[in-house]
Coordinates of C-alpha atoms and ligand atoms in Angstrom, one line a residue:
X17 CA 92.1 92.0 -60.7
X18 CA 94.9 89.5 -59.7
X19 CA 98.4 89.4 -58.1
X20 CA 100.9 89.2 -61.2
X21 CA 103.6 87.9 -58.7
X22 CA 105.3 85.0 -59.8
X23 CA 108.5 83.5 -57.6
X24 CA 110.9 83.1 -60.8
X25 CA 110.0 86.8 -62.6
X26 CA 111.2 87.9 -59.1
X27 CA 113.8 85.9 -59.3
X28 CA 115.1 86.9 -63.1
X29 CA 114.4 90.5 -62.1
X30 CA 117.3 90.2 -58.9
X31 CA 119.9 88.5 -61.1
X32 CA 119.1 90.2 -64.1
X33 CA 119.7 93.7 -62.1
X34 CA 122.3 92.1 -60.0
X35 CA 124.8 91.7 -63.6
X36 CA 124.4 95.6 -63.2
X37 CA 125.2 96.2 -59.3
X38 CA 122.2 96.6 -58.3
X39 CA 120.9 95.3 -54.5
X40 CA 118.1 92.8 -54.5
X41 CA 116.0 95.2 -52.5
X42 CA 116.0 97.5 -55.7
X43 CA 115.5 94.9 -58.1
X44 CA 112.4 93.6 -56.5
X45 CA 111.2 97.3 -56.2
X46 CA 111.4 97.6 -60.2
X47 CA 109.8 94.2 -60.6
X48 CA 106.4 95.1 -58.5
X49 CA 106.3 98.4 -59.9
X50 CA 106.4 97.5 -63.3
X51 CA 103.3 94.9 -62.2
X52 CA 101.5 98.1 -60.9
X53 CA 102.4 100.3 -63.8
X54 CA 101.1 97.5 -66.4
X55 CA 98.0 97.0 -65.1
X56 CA 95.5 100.8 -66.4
X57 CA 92.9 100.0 -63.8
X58 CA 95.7 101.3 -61.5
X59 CA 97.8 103.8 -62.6
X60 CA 97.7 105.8 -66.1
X61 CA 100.2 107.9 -67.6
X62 CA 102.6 108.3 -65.0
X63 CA 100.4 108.4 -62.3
X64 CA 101.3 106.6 -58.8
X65 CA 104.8 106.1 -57.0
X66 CA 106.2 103.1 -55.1
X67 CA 109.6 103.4 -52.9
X68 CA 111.8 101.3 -50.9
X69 CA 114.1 101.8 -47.9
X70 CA 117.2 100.4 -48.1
X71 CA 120.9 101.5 -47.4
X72 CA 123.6 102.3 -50.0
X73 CA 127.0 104.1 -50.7
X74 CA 127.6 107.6 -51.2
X75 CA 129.7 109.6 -53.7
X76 CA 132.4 109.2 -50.7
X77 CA 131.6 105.3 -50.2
X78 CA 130.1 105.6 -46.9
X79 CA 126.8 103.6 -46.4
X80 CA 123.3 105.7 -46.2
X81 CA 119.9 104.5 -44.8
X82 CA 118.3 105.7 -48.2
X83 CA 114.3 106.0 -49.6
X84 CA 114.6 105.4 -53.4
X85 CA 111.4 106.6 -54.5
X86 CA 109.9 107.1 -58.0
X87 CA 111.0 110.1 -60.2
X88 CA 108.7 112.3 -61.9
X89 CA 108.5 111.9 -65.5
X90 CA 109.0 108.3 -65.5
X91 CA 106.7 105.6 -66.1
X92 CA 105.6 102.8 -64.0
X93 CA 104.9 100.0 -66.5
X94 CA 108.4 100.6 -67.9
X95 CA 110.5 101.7 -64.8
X96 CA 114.5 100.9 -64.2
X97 CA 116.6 101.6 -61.5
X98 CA 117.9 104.9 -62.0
X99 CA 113.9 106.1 -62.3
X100 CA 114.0 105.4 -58.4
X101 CA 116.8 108.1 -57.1
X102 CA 118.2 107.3 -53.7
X103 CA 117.4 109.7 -51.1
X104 CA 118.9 110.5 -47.5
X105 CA 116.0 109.0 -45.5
X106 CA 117.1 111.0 -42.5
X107 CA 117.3 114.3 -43.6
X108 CA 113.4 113.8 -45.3
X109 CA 112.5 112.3 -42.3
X110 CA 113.5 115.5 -39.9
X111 CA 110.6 117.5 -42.1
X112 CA 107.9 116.2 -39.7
X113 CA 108.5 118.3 -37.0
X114 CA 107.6 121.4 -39.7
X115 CA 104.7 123.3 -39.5
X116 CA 104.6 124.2 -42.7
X117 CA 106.7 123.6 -45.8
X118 CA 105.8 125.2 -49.9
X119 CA 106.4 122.8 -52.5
X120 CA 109.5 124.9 -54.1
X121 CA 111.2 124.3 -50.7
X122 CA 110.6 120.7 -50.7
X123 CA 111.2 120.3 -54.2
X124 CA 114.7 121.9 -53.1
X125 CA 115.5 119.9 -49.7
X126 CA 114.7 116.7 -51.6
X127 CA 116.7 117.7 -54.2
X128 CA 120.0 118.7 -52.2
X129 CA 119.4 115.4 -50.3
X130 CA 119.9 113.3 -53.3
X131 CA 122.7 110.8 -53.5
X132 CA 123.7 111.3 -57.1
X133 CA 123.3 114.9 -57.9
X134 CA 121.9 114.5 -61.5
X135 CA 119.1 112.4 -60.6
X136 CA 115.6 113.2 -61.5
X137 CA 113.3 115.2 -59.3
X138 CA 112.1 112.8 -57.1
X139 CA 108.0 112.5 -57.0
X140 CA 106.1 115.2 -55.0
X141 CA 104.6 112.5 -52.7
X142 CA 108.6 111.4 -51.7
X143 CA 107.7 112.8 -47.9
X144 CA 104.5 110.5 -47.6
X145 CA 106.5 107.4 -48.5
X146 CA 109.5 108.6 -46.2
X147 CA 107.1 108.8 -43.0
X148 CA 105.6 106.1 -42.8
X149 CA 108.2 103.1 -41.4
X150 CA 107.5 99.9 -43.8
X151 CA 110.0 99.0 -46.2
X152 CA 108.1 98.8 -49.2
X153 CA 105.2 101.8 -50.0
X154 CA 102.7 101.1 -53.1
X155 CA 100.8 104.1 -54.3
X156 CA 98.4 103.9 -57.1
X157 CA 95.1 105.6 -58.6
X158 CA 93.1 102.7 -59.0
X159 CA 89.8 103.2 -60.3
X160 CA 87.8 101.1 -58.3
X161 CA 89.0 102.9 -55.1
X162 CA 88.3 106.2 -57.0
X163 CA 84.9 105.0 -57.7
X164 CA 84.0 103.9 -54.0
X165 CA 85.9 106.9 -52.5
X166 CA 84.6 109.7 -55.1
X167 CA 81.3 109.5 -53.4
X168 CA 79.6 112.6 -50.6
X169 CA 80.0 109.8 -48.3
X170 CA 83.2 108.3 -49.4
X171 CA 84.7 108.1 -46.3
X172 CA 81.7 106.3 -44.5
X173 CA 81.6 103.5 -47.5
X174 CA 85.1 102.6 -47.2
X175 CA 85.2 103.1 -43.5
X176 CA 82.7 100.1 -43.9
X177 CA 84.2 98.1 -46.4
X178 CA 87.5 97.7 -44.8
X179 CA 86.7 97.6 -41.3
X180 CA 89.6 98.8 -39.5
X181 CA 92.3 97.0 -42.5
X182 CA 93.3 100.7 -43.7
X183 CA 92.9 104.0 -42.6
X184 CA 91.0 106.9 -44.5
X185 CA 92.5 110.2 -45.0
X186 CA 90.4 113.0 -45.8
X187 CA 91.2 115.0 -49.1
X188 CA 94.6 117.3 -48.9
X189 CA 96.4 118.4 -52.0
X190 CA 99.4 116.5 -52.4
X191 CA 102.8 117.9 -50.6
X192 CA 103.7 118.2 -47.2
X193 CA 101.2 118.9 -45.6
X194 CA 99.2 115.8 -47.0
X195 CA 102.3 113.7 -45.7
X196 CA 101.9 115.0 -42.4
X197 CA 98.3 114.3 -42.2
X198 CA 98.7 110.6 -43.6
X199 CA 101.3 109.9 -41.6
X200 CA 99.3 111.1 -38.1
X201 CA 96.3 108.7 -39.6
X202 CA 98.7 106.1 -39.9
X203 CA 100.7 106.5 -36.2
X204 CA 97.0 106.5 -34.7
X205 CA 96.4 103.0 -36.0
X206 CA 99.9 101.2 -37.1
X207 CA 97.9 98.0 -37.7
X208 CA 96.5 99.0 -40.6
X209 CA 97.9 97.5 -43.9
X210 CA 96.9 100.5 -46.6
X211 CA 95.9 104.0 -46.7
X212 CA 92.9 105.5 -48.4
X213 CA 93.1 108.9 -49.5
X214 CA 89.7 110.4 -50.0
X215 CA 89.3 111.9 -53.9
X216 CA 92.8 110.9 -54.6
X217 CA 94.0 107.2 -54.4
X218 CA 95.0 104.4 -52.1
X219 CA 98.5 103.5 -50.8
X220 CA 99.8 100.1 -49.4
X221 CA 103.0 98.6 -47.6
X222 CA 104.6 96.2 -46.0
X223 CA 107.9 94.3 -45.0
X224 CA 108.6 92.7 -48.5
X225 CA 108.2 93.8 -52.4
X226 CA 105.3 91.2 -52.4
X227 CA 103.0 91.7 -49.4
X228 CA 103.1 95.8 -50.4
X229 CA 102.1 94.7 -53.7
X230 CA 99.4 91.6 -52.8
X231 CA 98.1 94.1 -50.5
X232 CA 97.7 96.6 -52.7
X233 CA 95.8 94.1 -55.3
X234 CA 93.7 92.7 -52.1
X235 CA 92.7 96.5 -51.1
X236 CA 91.1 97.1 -54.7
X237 CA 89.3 93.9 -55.4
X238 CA 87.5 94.4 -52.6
X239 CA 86.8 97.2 -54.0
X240 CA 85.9 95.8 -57.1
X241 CA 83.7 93.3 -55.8
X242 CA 81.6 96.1 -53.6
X243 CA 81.1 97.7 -57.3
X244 CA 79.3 95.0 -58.3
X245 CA 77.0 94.2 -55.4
X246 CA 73.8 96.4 -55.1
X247 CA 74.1 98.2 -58.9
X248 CA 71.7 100.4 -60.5
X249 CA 70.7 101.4 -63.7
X250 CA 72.7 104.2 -64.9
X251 CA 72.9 107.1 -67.2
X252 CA 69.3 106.0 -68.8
X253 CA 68.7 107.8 -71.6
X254 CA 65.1 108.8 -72.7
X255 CA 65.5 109.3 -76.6
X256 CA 68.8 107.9 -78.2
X257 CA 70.2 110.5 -80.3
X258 CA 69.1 109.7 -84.0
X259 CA 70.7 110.5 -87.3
X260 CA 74.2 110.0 -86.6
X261 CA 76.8 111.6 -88.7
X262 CA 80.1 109.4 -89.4
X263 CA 82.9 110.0 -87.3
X264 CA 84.6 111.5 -90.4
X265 CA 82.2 114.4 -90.9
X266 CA 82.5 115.0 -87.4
X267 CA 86.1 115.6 -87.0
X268 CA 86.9 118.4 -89.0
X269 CA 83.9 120.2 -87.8
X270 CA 85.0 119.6 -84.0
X271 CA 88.6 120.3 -85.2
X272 CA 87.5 123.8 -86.9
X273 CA 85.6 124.7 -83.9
X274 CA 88.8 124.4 -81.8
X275 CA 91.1 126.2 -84.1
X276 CA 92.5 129.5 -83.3
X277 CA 94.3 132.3 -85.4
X278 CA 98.3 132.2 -84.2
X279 CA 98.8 135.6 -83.5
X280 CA 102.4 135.4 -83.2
X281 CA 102.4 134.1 -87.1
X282 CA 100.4 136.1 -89.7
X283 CA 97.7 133.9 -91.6
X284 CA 98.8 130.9 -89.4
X285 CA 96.2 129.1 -87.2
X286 CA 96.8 126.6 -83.6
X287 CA 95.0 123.7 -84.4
X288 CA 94.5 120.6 -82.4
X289 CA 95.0 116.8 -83.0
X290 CA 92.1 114.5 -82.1
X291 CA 91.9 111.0 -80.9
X292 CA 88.3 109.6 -81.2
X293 CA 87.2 106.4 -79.2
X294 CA 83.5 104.8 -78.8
X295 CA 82.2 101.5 -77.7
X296 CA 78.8 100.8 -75.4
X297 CA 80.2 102.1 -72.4
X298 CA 81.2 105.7 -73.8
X299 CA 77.9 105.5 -75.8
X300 CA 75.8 105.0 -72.3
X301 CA 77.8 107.9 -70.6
X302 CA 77.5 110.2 -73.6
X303 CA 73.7 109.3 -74.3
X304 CA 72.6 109.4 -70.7
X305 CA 69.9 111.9 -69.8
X306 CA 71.6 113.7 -67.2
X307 CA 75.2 114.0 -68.8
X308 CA 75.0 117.9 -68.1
X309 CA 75.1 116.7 -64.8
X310 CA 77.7 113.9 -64.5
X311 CA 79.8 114.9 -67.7
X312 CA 80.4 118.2 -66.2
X313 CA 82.0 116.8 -62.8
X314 CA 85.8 116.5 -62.8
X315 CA 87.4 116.4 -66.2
X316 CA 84.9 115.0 -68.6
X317 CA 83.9 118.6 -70.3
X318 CA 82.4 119.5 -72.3
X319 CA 79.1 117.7 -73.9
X320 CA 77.9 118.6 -77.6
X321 CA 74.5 118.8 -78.2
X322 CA 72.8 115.6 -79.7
X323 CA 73.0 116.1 -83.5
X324 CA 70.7 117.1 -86.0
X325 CA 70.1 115.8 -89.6
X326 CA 71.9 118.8 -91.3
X327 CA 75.2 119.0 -91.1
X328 CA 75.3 123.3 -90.6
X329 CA 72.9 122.7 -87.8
X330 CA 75.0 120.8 -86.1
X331 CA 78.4 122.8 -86.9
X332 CA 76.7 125.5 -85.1
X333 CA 75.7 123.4 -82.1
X334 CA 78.9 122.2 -82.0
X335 CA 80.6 125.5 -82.0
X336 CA 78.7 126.7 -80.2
X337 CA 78.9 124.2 -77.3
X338 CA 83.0 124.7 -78.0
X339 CA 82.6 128.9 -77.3
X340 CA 80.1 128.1 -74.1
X341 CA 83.0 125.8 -72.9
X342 CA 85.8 128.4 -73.4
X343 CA 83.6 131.2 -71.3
X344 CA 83.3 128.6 -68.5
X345 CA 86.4 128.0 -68.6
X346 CA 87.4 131.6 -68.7
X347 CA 85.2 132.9 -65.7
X348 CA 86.0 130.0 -63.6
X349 CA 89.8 130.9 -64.0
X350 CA 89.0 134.8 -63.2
X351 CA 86.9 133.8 -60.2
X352 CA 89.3 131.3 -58.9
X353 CA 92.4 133.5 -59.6
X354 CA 90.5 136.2 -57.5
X355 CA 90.1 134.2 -54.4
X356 CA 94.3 133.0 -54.9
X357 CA 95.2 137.0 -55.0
X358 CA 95.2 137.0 -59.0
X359 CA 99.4 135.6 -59.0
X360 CA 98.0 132.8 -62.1
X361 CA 99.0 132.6 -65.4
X362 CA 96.1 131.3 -67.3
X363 CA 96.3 127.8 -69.7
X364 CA 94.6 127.3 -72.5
X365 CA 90.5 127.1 -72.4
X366 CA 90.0 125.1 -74.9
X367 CA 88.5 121.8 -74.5
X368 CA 90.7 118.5 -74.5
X369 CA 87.9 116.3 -74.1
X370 CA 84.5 116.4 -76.3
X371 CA 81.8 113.9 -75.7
X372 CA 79.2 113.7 -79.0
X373 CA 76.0 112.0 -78.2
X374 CA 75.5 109.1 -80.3
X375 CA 79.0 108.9 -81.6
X376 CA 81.6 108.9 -79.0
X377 CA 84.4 110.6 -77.7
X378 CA 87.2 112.8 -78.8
X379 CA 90.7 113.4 -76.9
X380 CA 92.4 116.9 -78.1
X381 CA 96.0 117.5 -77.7
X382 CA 98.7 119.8 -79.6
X383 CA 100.2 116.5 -80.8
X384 CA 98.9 113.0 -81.6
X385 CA 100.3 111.6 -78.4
X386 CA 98.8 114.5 -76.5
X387 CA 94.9 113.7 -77.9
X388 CA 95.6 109.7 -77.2
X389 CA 96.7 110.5 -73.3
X390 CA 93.5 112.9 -73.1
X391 CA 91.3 110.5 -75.0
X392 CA 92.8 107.6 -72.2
X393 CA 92.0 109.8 -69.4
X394 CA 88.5 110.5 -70.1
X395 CA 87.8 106.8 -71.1
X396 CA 89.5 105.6 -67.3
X397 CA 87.3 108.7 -65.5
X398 CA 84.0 107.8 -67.3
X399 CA 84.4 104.5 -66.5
X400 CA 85.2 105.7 -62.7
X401 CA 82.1 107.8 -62.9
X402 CA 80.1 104.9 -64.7
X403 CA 81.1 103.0 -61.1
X404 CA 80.5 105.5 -58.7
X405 CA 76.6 106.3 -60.2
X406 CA 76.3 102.5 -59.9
X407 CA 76.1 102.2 -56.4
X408 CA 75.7 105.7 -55.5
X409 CA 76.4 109.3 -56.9
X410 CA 80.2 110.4 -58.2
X411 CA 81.5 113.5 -56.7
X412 CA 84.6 114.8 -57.0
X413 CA 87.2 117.3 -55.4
X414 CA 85.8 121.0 -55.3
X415 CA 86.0 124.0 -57.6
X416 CA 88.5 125.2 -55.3
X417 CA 90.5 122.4 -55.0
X418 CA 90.4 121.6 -58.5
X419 CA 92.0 124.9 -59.1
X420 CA 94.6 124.5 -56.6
X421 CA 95.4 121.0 -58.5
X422 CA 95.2 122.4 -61.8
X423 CA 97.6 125.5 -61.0
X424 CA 100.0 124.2 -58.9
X425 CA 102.9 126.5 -58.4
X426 CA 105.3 123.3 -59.5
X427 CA 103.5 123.5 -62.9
X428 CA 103.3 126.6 -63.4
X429 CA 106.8 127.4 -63.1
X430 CA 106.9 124.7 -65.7
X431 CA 104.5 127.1 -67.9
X432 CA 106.8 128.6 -71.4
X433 CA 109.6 126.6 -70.4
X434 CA 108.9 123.8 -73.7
X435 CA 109.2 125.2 -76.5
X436 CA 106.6 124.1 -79.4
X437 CA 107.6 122.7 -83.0
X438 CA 106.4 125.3 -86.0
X439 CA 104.2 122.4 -86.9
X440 CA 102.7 121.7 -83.8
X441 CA 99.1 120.6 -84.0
X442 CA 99.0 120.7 -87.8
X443 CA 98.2 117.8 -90.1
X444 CA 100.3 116.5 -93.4
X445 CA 99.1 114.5 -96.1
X446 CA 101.7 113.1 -98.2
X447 CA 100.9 111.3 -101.3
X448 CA 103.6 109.0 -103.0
X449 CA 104.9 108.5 -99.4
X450 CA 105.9 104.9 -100.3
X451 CA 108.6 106.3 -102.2
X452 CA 112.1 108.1 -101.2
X453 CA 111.0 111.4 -102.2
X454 CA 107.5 111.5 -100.3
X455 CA 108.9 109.2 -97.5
X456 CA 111.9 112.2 -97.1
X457 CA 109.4 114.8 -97.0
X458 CA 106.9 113.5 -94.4
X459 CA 109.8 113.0 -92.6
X460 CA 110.6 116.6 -92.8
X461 CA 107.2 117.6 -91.7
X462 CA 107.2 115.3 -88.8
X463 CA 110.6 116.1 -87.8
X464 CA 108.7 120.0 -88.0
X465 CA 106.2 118.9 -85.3
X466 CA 103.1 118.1 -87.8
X467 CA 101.6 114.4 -87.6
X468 CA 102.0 112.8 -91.2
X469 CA 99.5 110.4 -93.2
X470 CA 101.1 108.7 -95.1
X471 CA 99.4 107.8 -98.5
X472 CA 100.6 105.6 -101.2
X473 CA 98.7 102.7 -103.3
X474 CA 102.0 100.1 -102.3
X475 CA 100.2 100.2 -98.6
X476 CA 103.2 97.8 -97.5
X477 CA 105.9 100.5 -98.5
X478 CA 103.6 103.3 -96.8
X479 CA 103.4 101.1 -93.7
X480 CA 107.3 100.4 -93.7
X481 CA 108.0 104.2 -94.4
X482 CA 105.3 105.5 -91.5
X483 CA 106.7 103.3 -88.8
X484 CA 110.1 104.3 -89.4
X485 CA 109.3 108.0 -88.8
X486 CA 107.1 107.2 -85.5
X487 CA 104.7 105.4 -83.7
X488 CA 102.3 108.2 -84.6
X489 CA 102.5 107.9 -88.2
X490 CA 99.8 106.9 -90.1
X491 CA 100.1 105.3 -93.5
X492 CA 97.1 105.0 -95.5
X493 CA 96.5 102.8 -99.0
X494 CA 95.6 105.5 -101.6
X495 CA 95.4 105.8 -104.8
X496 CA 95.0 109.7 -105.8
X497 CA 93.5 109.2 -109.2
X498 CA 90.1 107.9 -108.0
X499 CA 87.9 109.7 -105.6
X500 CA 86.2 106.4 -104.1
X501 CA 89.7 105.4 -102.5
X502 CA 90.5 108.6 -101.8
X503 CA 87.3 109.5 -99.5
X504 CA 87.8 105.5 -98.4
X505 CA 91.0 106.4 -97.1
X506 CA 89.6 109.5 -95.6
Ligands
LIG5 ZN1 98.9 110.2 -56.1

């Protein structure tokens, strides 16, 4: 990994911004964001949050020392301005002194401390960034610090790597009370340039946009370069799984095997979307001998049986490994919502991530985009796992924990508040979809919630017709009247 700094982008971003009133101070914010958010061996899916402190104007014009932090719901790569909403840094800052603080309250003092009432939420790590005193904050997920911290003794190898340059905080769900404890960690030892937080992530800061960032970058190649220094051998597999079906007979069967009858519409079934990657590295992690083991940890889940030469033996594996996953998944959320005093709504046990041995895996998701962000999440924590089993053993945050992460009162109050398309999850093949008639109707179904294939044998007015519905739609060259391109296009 390498600094993506460069003077003149800096530059461009500050008078580009500046045509729009916006201070340098913001500007240059966006700028090394957007270089953290680009980069997916740091932050994915709108993980991580950056902030700076600055001062600006009011509704009433008087000037504010402000923290504009990142907003939920926005993304790093592609961040502006208003996706960092200005907040009264004094009024955050008073929290310390708390003993105690629940997320709705916080979500509610951050909110009435907003400068412009109708900006976003800001991010639910606002109070770490607020407490500690440099001007620029960097927080990311990188992978390489996951790998080296998700360890039993994560703490001891990067207490040892980095030698007294950042200081380790032991694992606390984020809010409050993980601000608190960062920032004690970090008034014990202001020297430090970064802050490791154990099973979680790493943050850095400094005095300018750039040595936040370069830190930042500096903190996880080292990291990177421990990964590759003393590596074993790993996931070795003692038979390779033989007699591998195509990707194509295994879909539907996966896809069946995750369907469920709607019971709110008669003869209507949920279905899910799937999203199916492969390559050596998810070959070795789905192949490896002890993938009960490793796949299990965290959120790789769950692992199908290696395959069989007939295709109904390995539908029933397959199902069956699909029901074994939804009991696990449905006694671990009775146990758990035992021990939190049974206030949980449950979410959905099916599986969103299915590893095949010998073939790959598959993302699931309600919607196309849904499967793609599950199917980029498992690939980024297998390859974190790959890592950690390198150089020692991955483990991750506890049952427990992993509850409390999972059914977080913020999201749960979140729970029944979207409501779903009719379509949702379903699949529409539309033939003639080169044409104004079929290109109208996949447009209704997509426009319904389905995702649309597009099929047509003029594959360049298919093409033009798919990507003006979406970036999910697919357009396929067909021609309907012979089954050889019809199964090719399957
Ligand atoms: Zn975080």
């Amino acid at each position: 990994m390498k600094s993506g700094w460069v003077d003149s982008g800096a530059r461009a971003a500050i008078d580009r911004y500046a045509r729009n009133g916006v201070a340098p101070d913001l500007a240059l914010r966006v700028y090394t964001t957007r270089l953290l958010g680009r980069d997916p061996k740091l932050v994915l899916h709108g993980g991580g949050n950056t902030s700076v402190k600055t001062t600006m104007s009011d509704l009433l014009g008087e000037k504010v020392a402000v923290l504009c932090v990142k907003g939920s719901g926005s993304d790093m790569a592609t961040v502006e301005p208003a996706d960092l909403p200005a907040v009264r840094l004094d009024r955050l800052r008073k929290l310390r002194t708390r003993a105690a603080l629940s997320d709705e309250e916080m979500v509610r003092i951050q909110r009435e401390s907003l400068l412009e009432p109708t900006a976003p939420n800001p991010s639910v790590e606002t109070l770490l960034h607020a407490f500690l005193p440099h001007k620029f904050v960097d927080h990311t997920h990188a992978s390489a610090i996951l790998s080296i911290a998700d360890q039993p003794d994560g703490e001891v190898i990067c207490a040892e790597l980095y030698n007294g340059r950042v200081g380790i905080v032991p694992y606390v769900m984020p809010g409050f009370l993980l601000a608190k404890a960062a920032a004690e960690i970090y008034d014990a030892k202001p020297v430090v340039e970064g802050l490791i937080l154990h099973k979680h992530g790493i943050f850095s800061f400094g005095d300018s946009a750039r040595e936040a960032y370069e830190r930042m970058i500096a903190l996880v190649v080292l990291a990177e370069e421990r990964l590759q220094k003393k590596r074993k051998a790993v996931f070795v597999t003692t038979h390779l799984p033989q007699a591998i079906a195509p990707v194509a007979a295994v879909a539907p069967i996966l896809r069946g095997a995750c369907s469920r009858k709607n019971e709110r519409i008669e003869g209507a079934w949920r279905r899910m979307i799937l999203e199916f990657r492969t390559g050596p590295a998810i070959l070795n992690f789905a192949n490896g001998a002890q993938l009960a083991r490793y796949g299990q940890a965290g959120v790789v889940t769950p692992a199908a049986p290696p395959q069989r030469d007939r295709t109904d033996d390995f539908k029933r594996a397959l199902r069956a490994a699909v029901t074994a996953f939804v009991q696990r998944y449905e006694a671990y959320f009775a146990r758990q919502n035992a021990r939190v005093g049974g206030i949980k709504r449950p979410l959905d046990p099916l599986p969103r991530v299915a590893l095949v041995p010998g073939l790959g895996l598959f993302g699931l998701g309600r919607s196309k985009k849904d499967a793609r962000i599950a199917a980029d999440l498992a690939q980024c924590a297998l390859e974190i796992i790959t890592d950690a089993e390198a150089i020692g053993r991955f483990e991750s945050i506890s049952e427990d924990e992993m509850f409390d992460m999972e059914y977080w009162s913020l999201e749960q109050a979140k729970l029944g508040a979207a409501t779903e398309k009719p379509l949702a999850g379903q699949i529409a093949v539309i033939t003639g979809a080169g044409g104004t008639i079929g290109a109208a109707t996949a447009k209704a179904f997509a426009a319904a919630g389905a995702e649309v294939a597009l099929l047509d044998v003029d594959q360049p007015a298919a093409e033009e017709k798919a990507k003006a519905i979406g970036a999910t739609a697919l357009a396929v060259k067909c021609d309907v009247t012979s089954p050889v391109s019809d199964r090719a296009g399957a």
